CSV table of C-alpha atoms in Angstrom, one decimal:
chain,number,residue,atom,x,y,z
C,224,MET,CA,105.5,119.6,78.5
C,225,GLU,CA,109.2,119.8,79.2
C,226,GLU,CA,108.6,121.0,82.7
C,227,SER,CA,106.2,118.2,83.4
C,228,ARG,CA,108.7,115.7,82.1
C,229,GLU,CA,111.4,117.1,84.4
C,230,LEU,CA,109.0,116.9,87.5
C,231,LEU,CA,108.1,113.3,86.6
C,232,ALA,CA,111.8,112.4,86.2
C,233,SER,CA,112.7,113.8,89.6
C,234,SER,CA,110.2,111.5,91.3
C,235,SER,CA,111.2,108.5,89.2
C,236,VAL,CA,114.9,108.4,89.9
C,237,THR,CA,117.2,108.2,92.9
C,238,HIS,CA,121.0,108.1,93.3
C,239,ARG,CA,123.4,105.4,94.6
C,240,MET,CA,127.1,105.1,94.8
C,241,VAL,CA,128.4,102.3,92.5
C,242,THR,CA,131.7,100.8,91.6
C,243,ARG,CA,132.4,100.8,87.9
C,244,ILE,CA,134.8,98.3,86.5
C,245,LYS,CA,136.5,99.1,83.2
C,246,GLY,CA,139.2,96.6,82.1
C,247,SER,CA,141.4,96.2,85.2
C,248,LYS,CA,140.5,99.6,86.7
C,249,SER,CA,137.7,100.5,89.1
C,250,SER,CA,136.2,103.8,90.1
C,251,GLN,CA,133.5,105.1,92.4
C,252,LEU,CA,130.7,107.2,91.0
C,253,LEU,CA,127.2,108.4,91.8
C,254,ASP,CA,124.7,106.6,89.5
C,255,VAL,CA,121.1,107.4,88.6
C,256,ILE,CA,118.7,104.6,89.5
C,257,SER,CA,115.1,104.0,88.6
C,258,VAL,CA,112.7,104.1,91.6
C,259,GLU,CA,110.5,101.1,92.3
C,260,GLU,CA,107.9,101.3,95.1
C,261,PRO,CA,104.7,99.6,95.9
C,262,LEU,CA,101.3,101.2,95.1
C,263,GLU,CA,98.2,100.0,96.8
C,264,ILE,CA,94.9,100.7,95.0
C,265,ARG,CA,91.8,101.0,97.3
C,266,VAL,CA,88.2,101.2,96.2
C,267,VAL,CA,85.6,103.0,98.3
C,268,GLY,CA,81.9,102.6,97.5
C,269,SER,CA,78.6,101.3,98.8
C,270,ARG,CA,77.1,97.8,98.8
C,271,ASP,CA,73.5,97.2,99.8
C,272,GLY,CA,73.4,100.6,101.4
C,273,GLN,CA,76.5,100.0,103.4
C,274,ALA,CA,79.8,101.8,102.8
C,275,PHE,CA,82.8,99.5,102.1
C,276,GLN,CA,86.5,100.0,101.4
C,277,LYS,CA,88.5,97.3,99.7
C,278,SER,CA,92.2,97.1,99.0
C,279,LEU,CA,92.1,95.7,95.4
C,280,SER,CA,95.7,95.7,94.2
C,281,ILE,CA,99.3,96.1,95.1
C,282,THR,CA,101.6,96.7,92.2
C,283,MET,CA,105.3,97.5,92.1
C,284,ARG,CA,105.7,100.7,90.0
C,285,THR,CA,107.7,103.8,89.3
C,286,PRO,CA,106.1,106.8,91.1
C,287,GLY,CA,104.3,109.3,88.8
C,288,ARG,CA,100.9,109.4,87.2
C,289,ASP,CA,99.6,107.2,90.0
C,290,MET,CA,96.0,108.3,89.8
C,291,GLU,CA,96.0,107.5,86.0
C,292,LEU,CA,97.7,104.2,86.7
C,293,ALA,CA,95.0,103.3,89.3
C,294,ALA,CA,92.1,104.4,87.0
C,295,GLY,CA,93.7,102.5,84.0
C,296,PHE,CA,94.1,99.4,86.0
C,297,LEU,CA,90.4,99.4,87.1
C,298,PHE,CA,89.3,100.0,83.5
C,299,THR,CA,91.5,97.4,81.8
C,300,GLU,CA,90.5,94.9,84.4
C,301,GLY,CA,86.8,95.5,83.6
C,302,ILE,CA,86.0,96.8,87.1
C,303,LEU,CA,85.0,100.3,85.9
C,304,GLN,CA,83.5,101.1,82.5
C,305,ASP,CA,83.2,104.9,82.6
C,306,CYS,CA,85.0,107.8,84.2
C,307,SER,CA,81.6,109.1,85.5
C,308,GLN,CA,81.6,106.2,88.0
C,309,ILE,CA,84.5,107.9,89.9
C,310,MET,CA,83.5,110.6,92.4
C,311,ARG,CA,87.1,111.3,93.7
C,312,ILE,CA,90.5,109.8,93.2
C,313,ALA,CA,93.5,110.9,95.3
C,314,PRO,CA,96.4,109.7,97.4
C,315,CYS,CA,95.4,108.8,100.9
C,316,GLY,CA,97.8,111.3,102.6
C,317,PRO,CA,101.2,113.0,102.7
C,318,VAL,CA,104.6,111.5,103.1
C,319,THR,CA,105.1,110.2,106.6
C,320,GLY,CA,108.5,109.0,107.5
C,321,VAL,CA,109.7,105.8,105.9
C,322,HIS,CA,106.1,104.7,105.0
C,323,ARG,CA,104.6,106.9,102.3
C,324,LEU,CA,100.8,107.1,102.4
C,325,GLN,CA,101.0,108.7,99.0
C,326,ASN,CA,101.8,105.1,97.8
C,327,VAL,CA,98.1,104.4,98.5
C,328,ILE,CA,95.6,105.6,95.9
C,329,LYS,CA,91.9,105.7,97.0
C,330,ILE,CA,89.2,105.7,94.4
C,331,GLU,CA,85.8,106.8,95.7
C,332,LEU,CA,82.9,105.7,93.6
C,333,VAL,CA,79.6,107.5,93.1
C,334,PRO,CA,76.9,105.9,95.3
C,335,GLU,CA,74.9,104.5,92.4
C,336,VAL,CA,77.7,102.4,91.1
C,337,GLN,CA,77.2,98.6,91.5
C,338,LEU,CA,80.4,96.6,91.0
C,339,ASP,CA,80.8,93.0,89.9
C,340,GLU,CA,81.2,91.1,93.1
C,341,GLN,CA,83.4,88.4,91.5
C,342,ARG,CA,85.8,90.9,90.1
C,343,LEU,CA,86.0,92.7,93.4
C,344,GLU,CA,86.7,89.5,95.3
C,345,ARG,CA,89.7,88.7,93.1
C,346,HIS,CA,93.0,89.4,94.8
C,347,PHE,CA,95.8,91.0,92.8
C,348,TYR,CA,99.4,91.2,93.5
C,349,THR,CA,101.5,92.3,90.5
C,350,THR,CA,105.2,92.5,90.2
C,351,SER,CA,107.0,95.1,88.1
C,352,SER,CA,107.8,92.5,85.5
C,353,CYS,CA,104.4,90.8,85.0
C,354,GLY,CA,100.9,91.7,85.9
C,355,VAL,CA,99.3,88.4,85.1
C,356,CYS,CA,101.4,86.1,87.4
C,357,GLY,CA,99.9,87.6,90.6
C,358,LYS,CA,96.3,87.0,89.8
C,359,SER,CA,94.5,84.5,91.9
C,360,SER,CA,93.1,82.3,89.1
C,361,LEU,CA,93.1,81.7,85.4
C,362,GLU,CA,89.5,83.1,85.3
C,363,ALA,CA,91.1,86.5,85.9
C,364,LEU,CA,92.5,86.3,82.3
C,365,SER,CA,89.1,86.3,80.7
C,366,VAL,CA,88.3,89.3,78.4
C,367,ALA,CA,85.0,90.8,79.7
C,368,GLN,CA,82.3,91.7,77.2
C,369,CYS,CA,84.7,92.5,74.4
C,370,LYS,CA,84.0,92.2,70.7
C,371,PRO,CA,86.5,92.1,67.8
C,372,LEU,CA,87.7,95.5,66.9
C,373,PRO,CA,86.5,97.1,63.6
C,374,ASP,CA,88.8,97.5,60.7
C,375,THR,CA,90.6,100.9,60.8
C,376,PRO,CA,92.7,103.0,58.4
C,377,PRO,CA,96.2,101.5,57.8
C,378,PHE,CA,99.5,102.8,59.1
C,379,GLU,CA,102.4,103.1,56.6
C,380,ALA,CA,105.4,100.8,57.2
C,381,ALA,CA,107.6,103.9,57.3
C,382,VAL,CA,105.8,105.0,60.5
C,383,ILE,CA,106.5,101.7,62.1
C,384,HIS,CA,110.2,101.9,61.3
C,385,GLU,CA,110.5,105.3,63.0
C,386,LEU,CA,108.9,104.1,66.3
C,387,PRO,CA,112.1,103.1,68.2
C,388,THR,CA,113.8,106.4,67.4
C,389,LEU,CA,110.7,108.3,68.3
C,390,MET,CA,110.2,106.5,71.6
C,391,ARG,CA,113.9,106.8,72.7
C,392,SER,CA,113.9,110.5,72.1
C,393,ALA,CA,110.9,110.9,74.4
C,394,GLN,CA,112.1,108.7,77.2
C,395,ALA,CA,113.4,111.2,79.8
C,396,VAL,CA,114.0,108.8,82.6
C,397,PHE,CA,115.4,105.9,80.5
C,398,GLU,CA,118.1,108.3,79.2
C,399,GLN,CA,119.2,108.7,82.8
C,400,THR,CA,118.8,105.2,84.2
C,401,GLY,CA,118.5,102.6,81.3
C,402,GLY,CA,116.1,100.8,83.7
C,403,LEU,CA,112.5,101.5,82.6
C,404,HIS,CA,110.0,100.2,80.1
C,405,ALA,CA,108.0,102.6,78.0
C,406,ALA,CA,104.6,102.6,76.3
C,407,ALA,CA,103.8,105.1,73.6
C,408,LEU,CA,100.5,106.1,72.1
C,409,LEU,CA,100.5,107.4,68.5
C,410,ASP,CA,97.7,108.8,66.4
C,411,SER,CA,96.8,107.8,62.8
C,412,THR,CA,99.3,110.3,61.4
C,413,GLY,CA,102.2,108.8,63.4
C,414,GLN,CA,102.4,111.7,65.9
C,415,LEU,CA,103.3,110.9,69.5
C,416,VAL,CA,100.2,111.5,71.7
C,417,ASP,CA,101.6,110.4,75.0
C,418,LEU,CA,104.4,108.3,76.5
C,419,GLN,CA,104.7,106.8,79.9
C,420,GLU,CA,107.7,105.1,81.6
C,421,ASP,CA,107.6,102.6,84.4
C,422,VAL,CA,109.6,99.6,85.8
C,423,GLY,CA,106.5,97.5,84.8
C,424,ARG,CA,105.3,97.2,81.2
C,425,HIS,CA,101.7,96.8,82.3
C,426,ASN,CA,101.9,99.9,84.6
C,427,ALA,CA,103.2,102.1,81.7
C,428,VAL,CA,100.2,100.9,79.6
C,429,ASP,CA,97.7,101.5,82.4
C,430,LYS,CA,99.1,105.0,82.9
C,431,LEU,CA,98.5,105.7,79.2
C,432,ILE,CA,95.0,104.3,79.1
C,433,GLY,CA,94.1,105.7,82.5
C,434,THR,CA,95.0,109.2,81.3
C,435,ARG,CA,92.5,108.9,78.4
C,436,PHE,CA,89.9,107.1,80.6
C,437,LEU,CA,89.8,110.0,83.1
C,438,ILE,CA,89.0,112.5,80.4
C,439,ASP,CA,86.4,110.2,78.7
C,440,GLY,CA,88.8,109.8,75.8
C,441,LEU,CA,88.1,106.1,75.0
C,442,PRO,CA,88.0,104.1,72.8
C,443,LEU,CA,91.3,104.8,71.2
C,444,THR,CA,90.4,103.8,67.6
C,445,ASP,CA,92.8,104.9,64.9
C,446,HIS,CA,95.7,104.7,67.4
C,447,LEU,CA,98.8,102.6,67.8
C,448,LEU,CA,100.4,101.3,71.0
C,449,PHE,CA,104.2,100.9,70.9
C,450,LEU,CA,106.0,98.9,73.7
C,451,SER,CA,109.7,98.9,74.5
C,452,GLY,CA,109.7,95.2,75.4
C,453,ARG,CA,107.9,92.1,74.6
C,454,ILE,CA,104.1,91.7,74.0
C,455,SER,CA,102.4,89.6,76.6
C,456,PHE,CA,98.8,88.4,76.7
C,457,GLU,CA,97.9,91.0,79.3
C,458,LEU,CA,99.2,93.9,77.3
C,459,VAL,CA,97.1,92.9,74.3
C,460,GLN,CA,94.1,92.5,76.6
C,461,LYS,CA,94.6,96.1,77.9
C,462,ALA,CA,94.8,97.4,74.3
C,463,LEU,CA,91.6,95.5,73.5
C,464,MET,CA,89.8,97.0,76.4
C,465,ALA,CA,90.9,100.5,75.2
C,466,GLY,CA,89.9,99.8,71.6
C,467,ILE,CA,93.5,100.1,70.3
C,468,PRO,CA,93.7,98.2,67.0
C,469,ILE,CA,97.5,98.0,66.6
C,470,VAL,CA,100.1,96.9,69.1
C,471,ALA,CA,103.7,97.1,68.1
C,472,ALA,CA,106.9,96.3,70.1
C,473,VAL,CA,110.6,96.1,70.0
C,474,GLY,CA,110.4,92.5,71.3
C,475,ALA,CA,108.4,89.4,70.4
C,476,PRO,CA,104.8,88.5,71.2
C,477,SER,CA,103.9,85.4,73.2
C,478,SER,CA,101.8,82.7,71.6
C,479,LEU,CA,98.8,83.6,73.8
C,480,ALA,CA,99.2,87.3,72.8
C,481,ILE,CA,99.0,86.2,69.1
C,482,ASP,CA,95.9,84.0,69.8
C,483,LEU,CA,94.1,86.9,71.5
C,484,ALA,CA,95.0,89.4,68.8
C,485,GLU,CA,93.7,87.0,66.1
C,486,ALA,CA,90.5,86.4,68.0
C,487,PHE,CA,89.7,90.1,68.4
C,488,ASN,CA,91.1,91.6,65.1
C,489,ILE,CA,94.1,93.3,66.5
C,490,THR,CA,97.2,93.9,64.4
C,491,LEU,CA,100.3,92.6,66.2
C,492,VAL,CA,103.8,93.8,65.1
C,493,GLY,CA,107.0,92.5,66.7
C,494,PHE,CA,110.7,93.0,66.5
C,495,VAL,CA,110.4,96.6,65.4
C,496,ARG,CA,114.1,97.5,65.1
C,497,ASP,CA,117.0,98.0,62.7
C,498,GLY,CA,114.7,98.8,59.8
C,499,ARG,CA,112.6,95.7,60.0
C,500,PHE,CA,109.6,94.2,61.8
C,501,ASN,CA,107.4,91.0,61.8
C,502,LEU,CA,103.6,91.1,61.2
C,503,TYR,CA,101.8,88.4,63.2
C,504,THR,CA,98.2,89.3,62.8
C,505,GLY,CA,96.1,91.9,61.0
C,506,GLU,CA,98.5,92.5,58.2
C,507,ARG,CA,95.9,94.7,56.3
C,508,ARG,CA,96.4,97.5,58.7
C,509,ILE,CA,100.0,98.0,57.6
C,510,LEU,CA,100.9,99.5,54.2
C,511,PRO,CA,104.2,98.5,52.6
């Protein structure tokens, strides 16, 4: 586990010379910087007996777990429903000069898979700060074929209070750069199952969910998703697609995130810090 975290950290950071000002004095030093690079997601399949390849998304992300990120994106956007639909998933090629072909992930689908034409025709361009703002229309925000989540066993408030400390201790790259968001997945006992870091909140969540999707480990009932920033509509939508009943965060939820959580029976917990938190929806899942 520690070795894999070190390998991930090495691809997630770079170094730059900076000038540090302290009071009236300045000094030069080599600083550790979070890497941000574009990732293109391509889908290869067949349509009416003819092969096709489509560039579906470009997202700004931190390198690492790219295949999981691509799979998680396709699942949370409702394009794929099962990992058995994927025949092969891999980078398109090796590093070549300035342009890195490993920044292109190709997902090859099994021949029998029929994809939703309208979803394929949507064009995505997501920044590292927000996944929703690049979508071509408001129809892209619709939650596909989802039902309200069932009631699940509650988490103790003491577990919620420990989340910021637990997350910070597991953030290998943030400790070096201070420049990444994190998404953590915890089981019903409060144990950390997985944690992913990225310059984009939505990317970190897609990496988490994509990891489980590729091993047929969904839905994630009896789990909790903890976020290092605010809670947007899109992040609640991704949790809903993965069947995660509780979403908690250091920051605040948006009004649309609260509306979505109320409609689909998701517990929303905000401002988890300094020994306090706010419950916005689904209070019964949290024990005092």
